[in-house]
CSV table of C-alpha atoms in Angstrom, one decimal:
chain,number,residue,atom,x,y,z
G,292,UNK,CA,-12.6,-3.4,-4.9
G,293,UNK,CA,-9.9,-0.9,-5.9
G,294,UNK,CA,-12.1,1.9,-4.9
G,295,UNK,CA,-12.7,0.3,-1.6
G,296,UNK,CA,-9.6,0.0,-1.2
G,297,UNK,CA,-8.8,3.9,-1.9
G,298,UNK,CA,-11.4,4.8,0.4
G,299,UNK,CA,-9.6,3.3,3.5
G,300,UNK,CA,-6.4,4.0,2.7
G,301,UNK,CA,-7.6,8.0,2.5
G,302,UNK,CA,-9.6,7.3,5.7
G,303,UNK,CA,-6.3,6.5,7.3
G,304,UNK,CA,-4.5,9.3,5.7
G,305,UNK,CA,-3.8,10.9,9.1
G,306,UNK,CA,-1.6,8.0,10.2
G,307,UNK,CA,0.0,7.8,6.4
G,308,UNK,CA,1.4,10.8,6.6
G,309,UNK,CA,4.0,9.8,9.4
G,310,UNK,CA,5.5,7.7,6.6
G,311,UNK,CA,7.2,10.8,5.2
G,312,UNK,CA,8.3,8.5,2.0
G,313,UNK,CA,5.9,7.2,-0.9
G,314,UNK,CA,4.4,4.0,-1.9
G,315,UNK,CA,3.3,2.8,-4.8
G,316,UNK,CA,0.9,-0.7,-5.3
G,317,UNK,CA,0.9,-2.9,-8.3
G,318,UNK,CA,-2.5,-4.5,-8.1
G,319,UNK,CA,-3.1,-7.8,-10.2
G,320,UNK,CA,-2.1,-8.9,-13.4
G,321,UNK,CA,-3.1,-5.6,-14.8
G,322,UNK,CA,-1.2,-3.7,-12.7
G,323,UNK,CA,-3.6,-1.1,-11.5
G,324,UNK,CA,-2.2,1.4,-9.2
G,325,UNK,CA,-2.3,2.8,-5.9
G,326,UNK,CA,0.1,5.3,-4.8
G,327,UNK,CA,0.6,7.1,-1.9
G,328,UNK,CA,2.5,9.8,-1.4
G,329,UNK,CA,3.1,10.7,2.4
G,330,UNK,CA,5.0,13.9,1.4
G,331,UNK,CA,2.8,16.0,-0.1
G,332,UNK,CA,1.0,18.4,1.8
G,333,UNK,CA,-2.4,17.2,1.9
G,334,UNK,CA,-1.1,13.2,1.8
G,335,UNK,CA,-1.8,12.0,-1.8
G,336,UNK,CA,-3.8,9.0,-2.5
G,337,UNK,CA,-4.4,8.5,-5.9
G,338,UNK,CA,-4.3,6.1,-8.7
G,339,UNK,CA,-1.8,7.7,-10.9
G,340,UNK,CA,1.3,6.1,-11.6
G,341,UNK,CA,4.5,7.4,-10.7
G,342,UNK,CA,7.8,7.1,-9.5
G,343,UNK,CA,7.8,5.6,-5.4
G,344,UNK,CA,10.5,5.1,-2.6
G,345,UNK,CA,9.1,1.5,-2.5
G,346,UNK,CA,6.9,-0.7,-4.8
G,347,UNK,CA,4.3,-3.5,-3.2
G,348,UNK,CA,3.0,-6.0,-5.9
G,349,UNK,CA,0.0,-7.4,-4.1
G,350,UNK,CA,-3.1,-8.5,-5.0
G,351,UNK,CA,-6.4,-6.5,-4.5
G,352,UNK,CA,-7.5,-9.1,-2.2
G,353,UNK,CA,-4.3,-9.5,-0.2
G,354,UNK,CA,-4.2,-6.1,0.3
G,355,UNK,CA,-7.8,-5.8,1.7
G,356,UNK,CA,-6.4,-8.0,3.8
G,357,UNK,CA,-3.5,-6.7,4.9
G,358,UNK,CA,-5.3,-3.3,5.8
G,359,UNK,CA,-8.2,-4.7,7.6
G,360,UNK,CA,-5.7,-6.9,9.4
G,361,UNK,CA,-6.9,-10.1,8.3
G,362,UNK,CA,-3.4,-10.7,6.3
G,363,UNK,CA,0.0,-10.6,8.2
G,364,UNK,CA,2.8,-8.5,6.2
G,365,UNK,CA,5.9,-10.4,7.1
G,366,UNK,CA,3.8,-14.2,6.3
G,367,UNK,CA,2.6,-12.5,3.3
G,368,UNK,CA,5.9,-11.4,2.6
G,369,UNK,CA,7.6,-14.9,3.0
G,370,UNK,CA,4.8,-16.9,1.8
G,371,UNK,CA,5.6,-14.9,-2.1
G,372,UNK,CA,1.8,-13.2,-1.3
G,373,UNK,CA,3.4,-9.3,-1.8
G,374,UNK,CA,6.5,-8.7,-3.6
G,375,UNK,CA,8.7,-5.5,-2.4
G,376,UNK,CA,11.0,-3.4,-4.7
G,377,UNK,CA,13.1,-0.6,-3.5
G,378,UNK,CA,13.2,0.4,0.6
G,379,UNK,CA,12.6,-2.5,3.1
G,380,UNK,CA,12.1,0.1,5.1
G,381,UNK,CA,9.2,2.3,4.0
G,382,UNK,CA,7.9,-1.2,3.6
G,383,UNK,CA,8.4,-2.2,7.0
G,384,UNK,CA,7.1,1.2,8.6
G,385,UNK,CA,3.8,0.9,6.2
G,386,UNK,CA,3.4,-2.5,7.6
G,387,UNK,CA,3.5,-0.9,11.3
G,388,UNK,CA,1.0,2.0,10.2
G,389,UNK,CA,-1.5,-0.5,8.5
G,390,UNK,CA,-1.4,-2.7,11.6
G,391,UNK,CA,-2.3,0.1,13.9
């Protein structure tokens, strides 16, 4: 699912890149990774583990989800579903860019 997951997110890499900040995702109790990195030059999309603007612990399933726009951020947000740490913001602009 992880890969899946990868494979969209680089298929929307395009519209990423006007995030200008990076993210990283905490998947699951074992806290596989997804980061993205909307200030590199190309976008990075990776699965290495480093240092983000902003931190989403989501599921994997939540976050299919949320990208296939089956999952509302803001309910998921409320409803304890994804947990944010650091900017609201780059949150709240990757919520816009995922619901395009």
């Amino acid at each position: 699912m992880v890969d899946d997951i990868l494979q969209e997110l680089r298929s929307r890499s395009g519209d990423l890149r006007s995030l200008n900040a990076s993210v990283r995702f905490l998947l699951g109790k074992e806290d596989e990774v997804i980061r993205v990195d909307g200030r590199a030059n190309p976008i990075s999309i990776s699965r290495e583990d480093a240092d983000a603007d902003c931190t989403i612990r989501i599921s994997p399933e939540n976050l299919q989800k949320l990208i296939n726009g089956k999952l509302n951020p803001m309910l998921a947000f409320t409803m304890g579903k994804l947990k944010v740490e650091g900017s609201m913001g780059v949150a709240m602009k990757l919520a816009q860019l995922l619901d395009d």
